[in-house]
Amino acid sequence: MKKINLVIFGATGSIGKSVLSIVRNNREKLNIQGITCNKNYSKLIKIGKEFNVKRIGINKNIKKNIKELNNFDVYQDIKTFDDLIDHKTDVIIFAISGLSGLDLILKLIKLGKKIGIANKECIISLGFNLMKLSKKYSTEIIPLDSEHNSIFHLLNNKFGSFKSITITASGGPFYELSKKSFKNISVEQALSHPVWKMGKKISIDSATMANKALEIIEAKYLFNLSDDQINALIHPQAIIHAMINYKNGITTALMNVPNMQTPISSLFFKFDSFDKLTKELNLLDYSVLEFKPIDDEKFPAMRLGREVMKMGGLAPNAFNYLNEILVQRFINGSINFTDIIYLNEINLEKIFAKNNNIMKPGLSEIKNINTWIDNNIYIGQ
Ligand code: NDP
Ligand code: MG
């Protein structure tokens, strides 16, 4: 049987790790052609050796002469990463974090391949351009974010006329904490997610609920939904990832033990051939399944996310871009936890007081507004 050839962008990260463990269990079916990282080349070399990968991409310039790199074809700088793909590549995994991958994903969309895309920041910033371009170039986009992957598969089994979707949030580490204590949340506390082990940026986003705010916008662009068709609620057990609500009152849900390997596996295999991977769901392990509304007072990211989604045009991208900068500032210790969303809102007001919102922005307009933000961002006293 011909092996599926894959290239993993962001192989050294948390999603990368899940992909690698799937490959480890399915070596007779999967072959890795290329892997990339930002700067963690020693981890990349280790992965390269284990999986016998020839092509490796490293974004940051490495000044030292590293002997072990001679065993690989090295692609230096993210600008060259699309060269890791060739005519034999079947599946691309896009698991670079944040907007640094924006130019790269734009090149990859034009290759007519199958792309499993974990990176929600690029989906949001590109807005409707992503699916429009993928259609134009016959590229297949499979969302890997667990909620959106669930929706993607649930939509293949329709039970009537579609009404709306509901995505769930585990609630992150703080949904039960009183609002008074939010200001003093440390980086370390915010990074410790109760359910998922993820990269830093998305872990902080889960703590502020910006992750869920980004995900409702992600759903809008991936599935072409109207704003009032997207619901989100807290489900602390995190075994239902998403639901489809039909006009006839039926709701379908996709349940599995929280594990990124399940959505990722759906990229490579039919559902009945990935039995090796995950722990089976036993509902008797759960004495209750809870569902609660998201408190907008405690988590203003949710309100702000809905507002920018309603505004449309450049607003979701601006919210997303500001969030990425402000999360980094929180991690660096220059602002406190509640400032992440507070400053985002102040900056959004400033941006749209000084710039027109362009309703169907092209790529250059998205980049221009981000440059404007770089030059004008207010980050407090
Ligand atoms: P990590 O921080 O764990 O990994 C990020 C990966 O991207 C690493 O390989 C990193 O390399 C690489 N990278 C970062 N910056 C650059 C850059 N400038 N140029 C090239 N490569 C870069 O993140 P996650 O794996 O947690 O998340 C990846 C994406 O998937 C995010 O967009 C996130 O929102 C999304 N996602 C993640 C989920 C999860 O469970 N983790 C769930 C749903 C979505 P290096 O190691 O050298 O820094
Ligand atoms: Mg998610």
Short mmCIF file of C-alpha atoms and ligand atoms in Angstrom, two decimals:
data_model
loop_
_atom_site.label_atom_id
_atom_site.label_comp_id
_atom_site.label_asym_id
_atom_site.label_seq_id
_atom_site.Cartn_x
_atom_site.Cartn_y
_atom_site.Cartn_z
CA MET A 1 0.00 0.00 0.00
CA LYS A 2 1.27 3.47 -0.84
CA LYS A 3 2.17 5.45 2.25
CA ILE A 4 0.59 8.83 2.90
CA ASN A 5 3.31 11.50 2.65
CA LEU A 6 3.04 14.35 5.08
CA VAL A 7 4.80 17.57 5.93
CA ILE A 8 4.38 18.96 9.45
CA PHE A 9 4.78 22.70 9.94
CA GLY A 10 5.26 23.29 13.67
CA ALA A 11 6.46 19.74 14.39
CA THR A 12 8.11 20.70 17.70
CA GLY A 13 4.90 22.04 19.27
CA SER A 14 2.02 20.44 21.12
CA ILE A 15 -0.04 19.65 18.00
CA GLY A 16 3.16 18.45 16.33
CA LYS A 17 3.65 16.04 19.21
CA SER A 18 0.16 14.56 18.72
CA VAL A 19 0.81 14.14 14.99
CA LEU A 20 4.11 12.39 15.69
CA SER A 21 2.54 9.93 18.08
CA ILE A 22 -0.02 9.00 15.41
CA VAL A 23 2.81 8.44 12.92
CA ARG A 24 4.72 6.37 15.50
CA ASN A 25 1.74 4.00 15.74
CA ASN A 26 1.17 3.84 11.98
CA ARG A 27 4.60 3.74 10.41
CA GLU A 28 3.47 1.31 7.72
CA LYS A 29 0.88 3.84 6.53
CA LEU A 30 2.44 7.25 7.12
CA ASN A 31 5.70 8.81 5.95
CA ILE A 32 7.02 12.20 7.04
CA GLN A 33 8.69 14.14 4.24
CA GLY A 34 9.39 17.34 6.13
CA ILE A 35 9.21 19.00 9.54
CA THR A 36 9.73 22.56 10.74
CA CYS A 37 10.29 24.60 13.88
CA ASN A 38 10.92 28.20 14.82
CA LYS A 39 14.18 27.88 16.79
CA ASN A 40 14.13 24.56 18.62
CA TYR A 41 16.45 22.83 16.15
CA SER A 42 17.79 20.27 18.61
CA LYS A 43 14.28 18.87 19.11
CA LEU A 44 13.74 19.01 15.35
CA ILE A 45 16.92 17.03 14.72
CA LYS A 46 15.78 14.42 17.22
CA ILE A 47 12.42 14.09 15.48
CA GLY A 48 14.16 14.02 12.10
CA LYS A 49 16.34 11.11 13.19
CA GLU A 50 13.53 9.13 14.76
CA PHE A 51 11.28 9.39 11.70
CA ASN A 52 13.98 9.35 9.06
CA VAL A 53 12.96 12.75 7.69
CA LYS A 54 15.10 14.34 5.01
CA ARG A 55 13.83 17.91 4.86
CA ILE A 56 13.82 20.19 7.85
CA GLY A 57 12.87 23.85 8.09
CA ILE A 58 14.21 26.20 10.76
CA ASN A 59 12.92 29.74 10.90
CA LYS A 60 15.45 31.46 13.16
CA ASN A 61 18.90 31.97 11.80
CA ILE A 62 21.34 29.55 13.38
CA LYS A 63 24.78 31.08 13.58
CA LYS A 64 26.70 28.09 14.93
CA ASN A 65 27.86 25.38 12.61
CA ILE A 66 25.95 22.31 13.70
CA LYS A 67 27.39 19.11 12.38
CA GLU A 68 24.21 17.11 12.75
CA LEU A 69 22.41 19.40 10.35
CA ASN A 70 24.59 18.06 7.54
CA ASN A 71 22.43 14.93 7.55
CA PHE A 72 19.41 16.90 6.38
CA ASP A 73 18.29 19.21 3.61
CA VAL A 74 17.89 22.36 5.67
CA TYR A 75 15.43 25.10 4.71
CA GLN A 76 16.33 28.27 6.55
CA ASP A 77 13.68 30.96 7.22
CA ILE A 78 9.91 30.51 7.11
CA LYS A 79 9.94 32.22 3.68
CA THR A 80 11.39 29.01 2.19
CA PHE A 81 9.18 26.53 4.05
CA ASP A 82 6.82 25.93 1.12
CA ASP A 83 9.79 24.28 -0.63
CA LEU A 84 9.43 21.34 1.75
CA ILE A 85 6.37 20.32 -0.27
CA ASP A 86 6.70 18.42 -3.53
CA HIS A 87 4.40 16.62 -5.99
CA LYS A 88 4.41 13.53 -3.75
CA THR A 89 3.09 15.36 -0.67
CA ASP A 90 -0.41 14.17 0.23
CA VAL A 91 -1.19 15.94 3.49
CA ILE A 92 0.08 19.18 5.02
CA ILE A 93 -0.29 19.80 8.75
CA PHE A 94 -0.33 23.47 9.61
CA ALA A 95 0.45 23.71 13.33
CA ILE A 96 2.64 26.79 13.55
CA SER A 97 1.27 29.04 16.30
CA GLY A 98 0.07 32.61 15.72
CA LEU A 99 0.13 34.95 12.77
CA SER A 100 3.79 34.39 11.87
CA GLY A 101 2.50 31.69 9.51
CA LEU A 102 0.19 33.99 7.53
CA ASP A 103 2.32 34.33 4.39
CA LEU A 104 3.16 30.64 4.45
CA ILE A 105 -0.45 29.46 4.63
CA LEU A 106 -1.25 31.75 1.71
CA LYS A 107 1.36 29.93 -0.38
CA LEU A 108 0.18 26.51 0.80
CA ILE A 109 -3.45 27.20 -0.10
CA LYS A 110 -2.43 27.52 -3.72
CA LEU A 111 -0.93 24.02 -3.98
CA GLY A 112 -4.18 22.04 -4.34
CA LYS A 113 -3.31 19.66 -1.49
CA LYS A 114 -5.12 18.54 1.64
CA ILE A 115 -4.29 20.80 4.60
CA GLY A 116 -5.09 19.97 8.21
CA ILE A 117 -5.14 23.40 9.80
CA ALA A 118 -4.80 23.78 13.56
CA ASN A 119 -3.78 27.44 13.50
CA LYS A 120 -6.94 29.44 14.23
CA GLU A 121 -5.19 32.83 14.21
CA CYS A 122 -4.55 32.63 10.47
CA ILE A 123 -8.12 31.45 9.78
CA ILE A 124 -9.53 34.47 11.62
CA SER A 125 -7.22 37.02 10.08
CA LEU A 126 -7.86 35.77 6.57
CA GLY A 127 -11.60 35.80 7.16
CA PHE A 128 -13.65 34.67 4.17
CA ASN A 129 -10.50 34.79 1.99
CA LEU A 130 -9.33 31.38 3.29
CA MET A 131 -12.22 29.26 2.03
CA LYS A 132 -12.57 31.38 -1.12
CA LEU A 133 -8.93 30.75 -2.05
CA SER A 134 -9.03 27.08 -1.13
CA LYS A 135 -12.00 26.61 -3.45
CA LYS A 136 -10.23 28.45 -6.24
CA TYR A 137 -7.13 26.24 -5.96
CA SER A 138 -8.98 22.96 -5.16
CA THR A 139 -7.29 22.74 -1.80
CA GLU A 140 -9.06 20.70 0.85
CA ILE A 141 -9.15 22.35 4.26
CA ILE A 142 -9.75 20.09 7.26
CA PRO A 143 -10.03 21.99 10.55
CA LEU A 144 -8.10 20.35 13.38
CA ASP A 145 -9.32 22.51 16.24
CA SER A 146 -11.35 19.84 18.08
CA GLU A 147 -14.66 21.74 18.03
CA HIS A 148 -14.44 22.60 14.35
CA ASN A 149 -13.25 19.15 13.41
CA SER A 150 -16.34 17.80 15.19
CA ILE A 151 -18.63 20.18 13.29
CA PHE A 152 -16.92 19.23 10.03
CA HIS A 153 -17.71 15.54 10.61
CA LEU A 154 -21.14 16.05 12.12
CA LEU A 155 -22.19 18.00 9.02
CA ASN A 156 -21.58 14.86 6.96
CA ASN A 157 -24.47 13.14 8.74
CA LYS A 158 -27.42 15.46 8.49
CA PHE A 159 -30.59 14.94 10.54
CA GLY A 160 -32.75 17.68 9.05
CA SER A 161 -32.51 21.35 8.20
CA PHE A 162 -29.64 23.04 9.87
CA LYS A 163 -30.37 25.70 12.49
CA SER A 164 -27.21 26.46 14.45
CA ILE A 165 -24.09 25.01 16.04
CA THR A 166 -22.88 24.93 19.62
CA ILE A 167 -19.23 24.64 20.57
CA THR A 168 -18.12 23.82 24.08
CA ALA A 169 -15.42 25.23 26.33
CA SER A 170 -13.95 23.31 29.23
CA GLY A 171 -13.94 26.64 31.08
CA GLY A 172 -10.18 26.85 31.50
CA PRO A 173 -8.58 27.18 34.94
CA PHE A 174 -10.65 30.14 36.19
CA TYR A 175 -14.32 29.79 35.38
CA GLU A 176 -15.14 29.13 39.03
CA LEU A 177 -12.81 31.80 40.44
CA SER A 178 -14.41 35.01 41.70
CA LYS A 179 -13.96 38.02 39.42
CA LYS A 180 -12.16 39.99 42.18
CA SER A 181 -9.21 37.60 42.02
CA PHE A 182 -8.71 37.87 38.26
CA LYS A 183 -6.33 40.82 38.39
CA ASN A 184 -3.71 38.90 40.34
CA ILE A 185 -3.62 35.80 38.16
CA SER A 186 -0.01 34.89 37.44
CA VAL A 187 1.38 33.60 34.15
CA GLU A 188 2.04 30.25 35.76
CA GLN A 189 -1.56 29.93 36.98
CA ALA A 190 -2.91 30.95 33.59
CA LEU A 191 -0.76 28.36 31.85
CA SER A 192 -2.06 25.43 33.86
CA HIS A 193 -5.07 24.20 31.91
CA PRO A 194 -7.19 21.58 33.66
CA VAL A 195 -7.93 19.48 30.56
CA TRP A 196 -5.59 20.19 27.64
CA LYS A 197 -1.79 20.32 27.48
CA MET A 198 -1.14 22.94 24.83
CA GLY A 199 1.29 25.65 23.70
CA LYS A 200 1.61 28.85 25.76
CA LYS A 201 -0.40 31.22 23.57
CA ILE A 202 -3.48 29.01 23.31
CA SER A 203 -3.28 28.14 27.02
CA ILE A 204 -3.45 31.83 27.97
CA ASP A 205 -6.29 32.29 25.47
CA SER A 206 -8.17 29.46 27.15
CA ALA A 207 -7.73 31.16 30.52
CA THR A 208 -9.16 34.50 29.26
CA MET A 209 -11.74 32.69 27.06
CA ALA A 210 -10.33 34.59 24.08
CA ASN A 211 -9.83 31.09 22.70
CA LYS A 212 -13.59 30.52 22.63
CA ALA A 213 -14.18 34.02 21.26
CA LEU A 214 -11.70 33.27 18.47
CA GLU A 215 -13.36 29.90 17.88
CA ILE A 216 -16.83 31.33 17.30
CA ILE A 217 -15.27 33.57 14.63
CA GLU A 218 -13.27 30.62 13.29
CA ALA A 219 -16.55 28.70 12.92
CA LYS A 220 -18.16 31.60 11.08
CA TYR A 221 -15.44 31.67 8.44
CA LEU A 222 -14.96 27.91 8.10
CA PHE A 223 -18.62 27.02 7.79
CA ASN A 224 -20.02 30.29 6.42
CA LEU A 225 -22.43 30.85 9.32
CA SER A 226 -24.31 33.93 10.40
CA ASP A 227 -23.45 35.42 13.79
CA ASP A 228 -26.59 34.17 15.53
CA GLN A 229 -26.03 30.59 14.37
CA ILE A 230 -23.00 30.11 16.65
CA ASN A 231 -23.41 29.30 20.32
CA ALA A 232 -20.81 28.49 22.96
CA LEU A 233 -21.17 27.10 26.45
CA ILE A 234 -19.05 25.71 29.24
CA HIS A 235 -18.87 21.94 29.56
CA PRO A 236 -16.16 21.19 32.15
CA GLN A 237 -15.91 17.45 31.41
CA ALA A 238 -14.94 18.35 27.81
CA ILE A 239 -16.18 15.15 26.21
CA ILE A 240 -18.73 16.83 23.95
CA HIS A 241 -16.76 19.13 21.65
CA ALA A 242 -19.51 20.47 19.45
CA MET A 243 -23.14 20.01 18.52
CA ILE A 244 -25.36 20.66 15.53
CA ASN A 245 -28.86 21.91 16.25
CA TYR A 246 -31.57 21.19 13.68
CA LYS A 247 -34.83 23.01 13.09
CA ASN A 248 -36.80 19.89 14.01
CA GLY A 249 -35.39 19.98 17.56
CA ILE A 250 -32.80 17.24 17.06
CA THR A 251 -29.27 17.95 18.25
CA THR A 252 -26.32 15.76 17.31
CA ALA A 253 -23.14 15.81 19.38
CA LEU A 254 -19.69 14.41 18.89
CA MET A 255 -18.17 12.93 22.03
CA ASN A 256 -14.78 11.52 22.77
CA VAL A 257 -12.22 11.67 25.55
CA PRO A 258 -10.38 15.01 25.08
CA ASN A 259 -7.41 14.21 22.88
CA MET A 260 -6.10 16.05 19.83
CA GLN A 261 -5.11 12.76 18.19
CA THR A 262 -8.72 12.05 17.28
CA PRO A 263 -9.29 15.14 15.12
CA ILE A 264 -5.81 14.81 13.62
CA SER A 265 -6.33 11.14 12.77
CA SER A 266 -9.41 12.01 10.77
CA LEU A 267 -7.04 13.65 8.30
CA PHE A 268 -5.40 10.36 7.40
CA PHE A 269 -7.79 7.55 8.15
CA LYS A 270 -11.39 6.54 7.90
CA PHE A 271 -12.98 6.47 11.33
CA ASP A 272 -12.97 2.68 11.56
CA SER A 273 -9.23 2.44 11.07
CA PHE A 274 -7.89 4.50 13.93
CA ASP A 275 -8.83 2.24 16.78
CA LYS A 276 -5.26 2.02 18.12
CA LEU A 277 -5.17 5.59 19.22
CA THR A 278 -7.25 6.76 22.07
CA LYS A 279 -8.81 5.74 25.30
CA GLU A 280 -12.41 4.71 24.82
CA LEU A 281 -15.10 6.92 26.27
CA ASN A 282 -16.89 5.29 29.18
CA LEU A 283 -19.77 7.47 30.31
CA LEU A 284 -19.83 5.65 33.64
CA ASP A 285 -16.51 7.36 34.43
CA TYR A 286 -18.49 10.59 34.58
CA SER A 287 -21.05 10.96 37.33
CA VAL A 288 -22.41 14.14 35.72
CA LEU A 289 -22.13 16.04 32.47
CA GLU A 290 -22.49 19.77 33.15
CA PHE A 291 -23.35 22.67 30.85
CA LYS A 292 -23.18 26.31 31.95
CA PRO A 293 -23.42 29.68 30.23
CA ILE A 294 -20.21 31.66 29.78
CA ASP A 295 -20.20 34.66 32.12
CA ASP A 296 -19.43 37.71 29.95
CA GLU A 297 -18.69 39.82 33.05
CA LYS A 298 -15.93 37.48 34.10
CA PHE A 299 -14.81 36.78 30.57
CA PRO A 300 -15.21 40.03 28.58
CA ALA A 301 -13.31 38.36 25.71
CA MET A 302 -16.52 36.57 24.84
CA ARG A 303 -18.55 39.78 24.58
CA LEU A 304 -15.79 41.51 22.64
CA GLY A 305 -15.43 38.52 20.32
CA ARG A 306 -19.13 38.68 19.49
CA GLU A 307 -18.91 42.44 18.95
CA VAL A 308 -16.03 42.20 16.48
CA MET A 309 -17.73 39.29 14.73
CA LYS A 310 -20.82 41.49 14.26
CA MET A 311 -18.70 44.41 13.04
CA GLY A 312 -17.09 42.08 10.50
CA GLY A 313 -14.59 43.35 7.96
CA LEU A 314 -11.23 44.07 9.57
CA ALA A 315 -12.49 43.92 13.16
CA PRO A 316 -12.01 40.17 13.87
CA ASN A 317 -8.48 40.36 12.48
CA ALA A 318 -7.70 43.42 14.62
CA PHE A 319 -9.03 41.71 17.76
CA ASN A 320 -7.00 38.60 16.94
CA TYR A 321 -3.80 40.51 16.16
CA LEU A 322 -4.07 42.69 19.28
CA ASN A 323 -4.72 39.60 21.37
CA GLU A 324 -1.56 37.94 20.11
CA ILE A 325 0.55 41.00 21.01
CA LEU A 326 -1.10 41.47 24.41
CA VAL A 327 -0.81 37.78 25.38
CA GLN A 328 2.90 38.04 24.67
CA ARG A 329 3.09 41.14 26.90
CA PHE A 330 1.34 39.25 29.70
CA ILE A 331 3.76 36.33 29.33
CA ASN A 332 6.67 38.80 29.45
CA GLY A 333 5.27 40.29 32.65
CA SER A 334 4.58 43.79 31.34
CA ILE A 335 0.78 43.75 31.76
CA ASN A 336 -1.56 41.90 34.10
CA PHE A 337 -4.09 39.21 33.23
CA THR A 338 -7.19 41.40 32.99
CA ASP A 339 -5.34 43.96 30.83
CA ILE A 340 -5.15 41.45 27.97
CA ILE A 341 -8.79 42.00 27.05
CA TYR A 342 -9.16 45.49 28.58
CA LEU A 343 -6.37 46.90 26.39
CA ASN A 344 -7.67 45.01 23.39
CA GLU A 345 -11.01 46.83 23.68
CA ILE A 346 -9.37 50.25 24.15
CA ASN A 347 -7.19 49.68 21.12
CA LEU A 348 -10.10 48.47 18.99
CA GLU A 349 -11.93 51.72 19.76
CA LYS A 350 -8.86 53.72 18.77
CA ILE A 351 -8.28 51.73 15.58
CA PHE A 352 -11.80 52.20 14.27
CA ALA A 353 -11.93 55.84 15.33
CA LYS A 354 -8.91 56.48 13.10
CA ASN A 355 -9.44 53.92 10.31
CA ASN A 356 -12.46 52.89 8.29
CA ASN A 357 -13.57 49.33 8.67
CA ILE A 358 -13.27 47.72 5.25
CA MET A 359 -16.06 45.19 4.90
CA LYS A 360 -14.48 42.73 2.46
CA PRO A 361 -10.79 43.23 3.12
CA GLY A 362 -8.18 41.74 0.83
CA LEU A 363 -4.83 40.52 2.09
CA SER A 364 -3.04 43.83 1.70
CA GLU A 365 -5.69 45.62 3.74
CA ILE A 366 -5.38 43.04 6.51
CA LYS A 367 -1.62 43.48 6.56
CA ASN A 368 -1.90 47.28 6.46
CA ILE A 369 -4.12 47.41 9.51
CA ASN A 370 -1.72 45.12 11.38
CA THR A 371 1.17 47.44 10.54
CA TRP A 372 -0.93 50.37 11.75
CA ILE A 373 -1.53 48.48 15.00
CA ASP A 374 2.23 47.80 15.38
CA ASN A 375 2.90 51.52 15.10
CA ASN A 376 0.02 52.82 17.20
CA ILE A 377 -0.79 50.22 19.84
CA TYR A 378 -1.54 51.62 23.30
CA ILE A 379 -0.21 49.35 26.01
CA GLY A 380 -0.96 51.36 29.13
CA GLN A 381 1.27 53.48 31.36
P1 NDP B 1 3.09 25.37 20.37
O1 NDP B 1 3.51 26.67 20.92
O2 NDP B 1 3.17 24.16 21.23
O3 NDP B 1 3.90 25.05 19.02
C1 NDP B 1 4.07 26.00 18.01
C2 NDP B 1 4.90 25.44 16.86
O4 NDP B 1 5.08 26.47 15.89
C3 NDP B 1 6.32 25.03 17.28
O5 NDP B 1 6.76 24.01 16.42
C4 NDP B 1 7.13 26.30 17.04
O6 NDP B 1 8.53 26.08 16.90
C5 NDP B 1 6.49 26.78 15.74
N1 NDP B 1 6.61 28.21 15.53
C6 NDP B 1 6.27 29.21 16.40
N2 NDP B 1 6.56 30.42 15.88
C7 NDP B 1 7.09 30.20 14.64
C8 NDP B 1 7.62 31.04 13.63
N3 NDP B 1 7.67 32.37 13.77
N4 NDP B 1 8.09 30.46 12.50
C9 NDP B 1 8.08 29.13 12.35
N5 NDP B 1 7.61 28.26 13.28
C10 NDP B 1 7.11 28.81 14.41
O7 NDP B 1 1.59 25.57 19.85
P2 NDP B 1 0.40 24.50 19.74
O8 NDP B 1 0.91 23.26 19.10
O9 NDP B 1 -0.31 24.39 21.03
O10 NDP B 1 -0.59 25.25 18.76
C11 NDP B 1 -0.33 25.39 17.38
C12 NDP B 1 -1.55 26.00 16.70
O11 NDP B 1 -2.64 25.10 16.83
C13 NDP B 1 -2.01 27.31 17.36
O12 NDP B 1 -2.43 28.21 16.38
C14 NDP B 1 -3.18 26.88 18.25
O13 NDP B 1 -4.15 27.90 18.41
C15 NDP B 1 -3.75 25.72 17.47
N6 NDP B 1 -4.45 24.72 18.30
C16 NDP B 1 -3.75 24.02 19.26
C17 NDP B 1 -4.39 23.08 20.06
C18 NDP B 1 -3.62 22.27 21.05
O14 NDP B 1 -4.19 21.33 21.63
N7 NDP B 1 -2.36 22.53 21.31
C19 NDP B 1 -5.83 22.85 19.92
C20 NDP B 1 -6.46 23.61 18.88
C21 NDP B 1 -5.78 24.52 18.10
P3 NDP B 1 9.55 26.10 18.20
O15 NDP B 1 9.30 24.82 18.93
O16 NDP B 1 10.92 26.19 17.62
O17 NDP B 1 9.16 27.30 19.00
MG MG B 2 -10.52 24.26 20.33
#
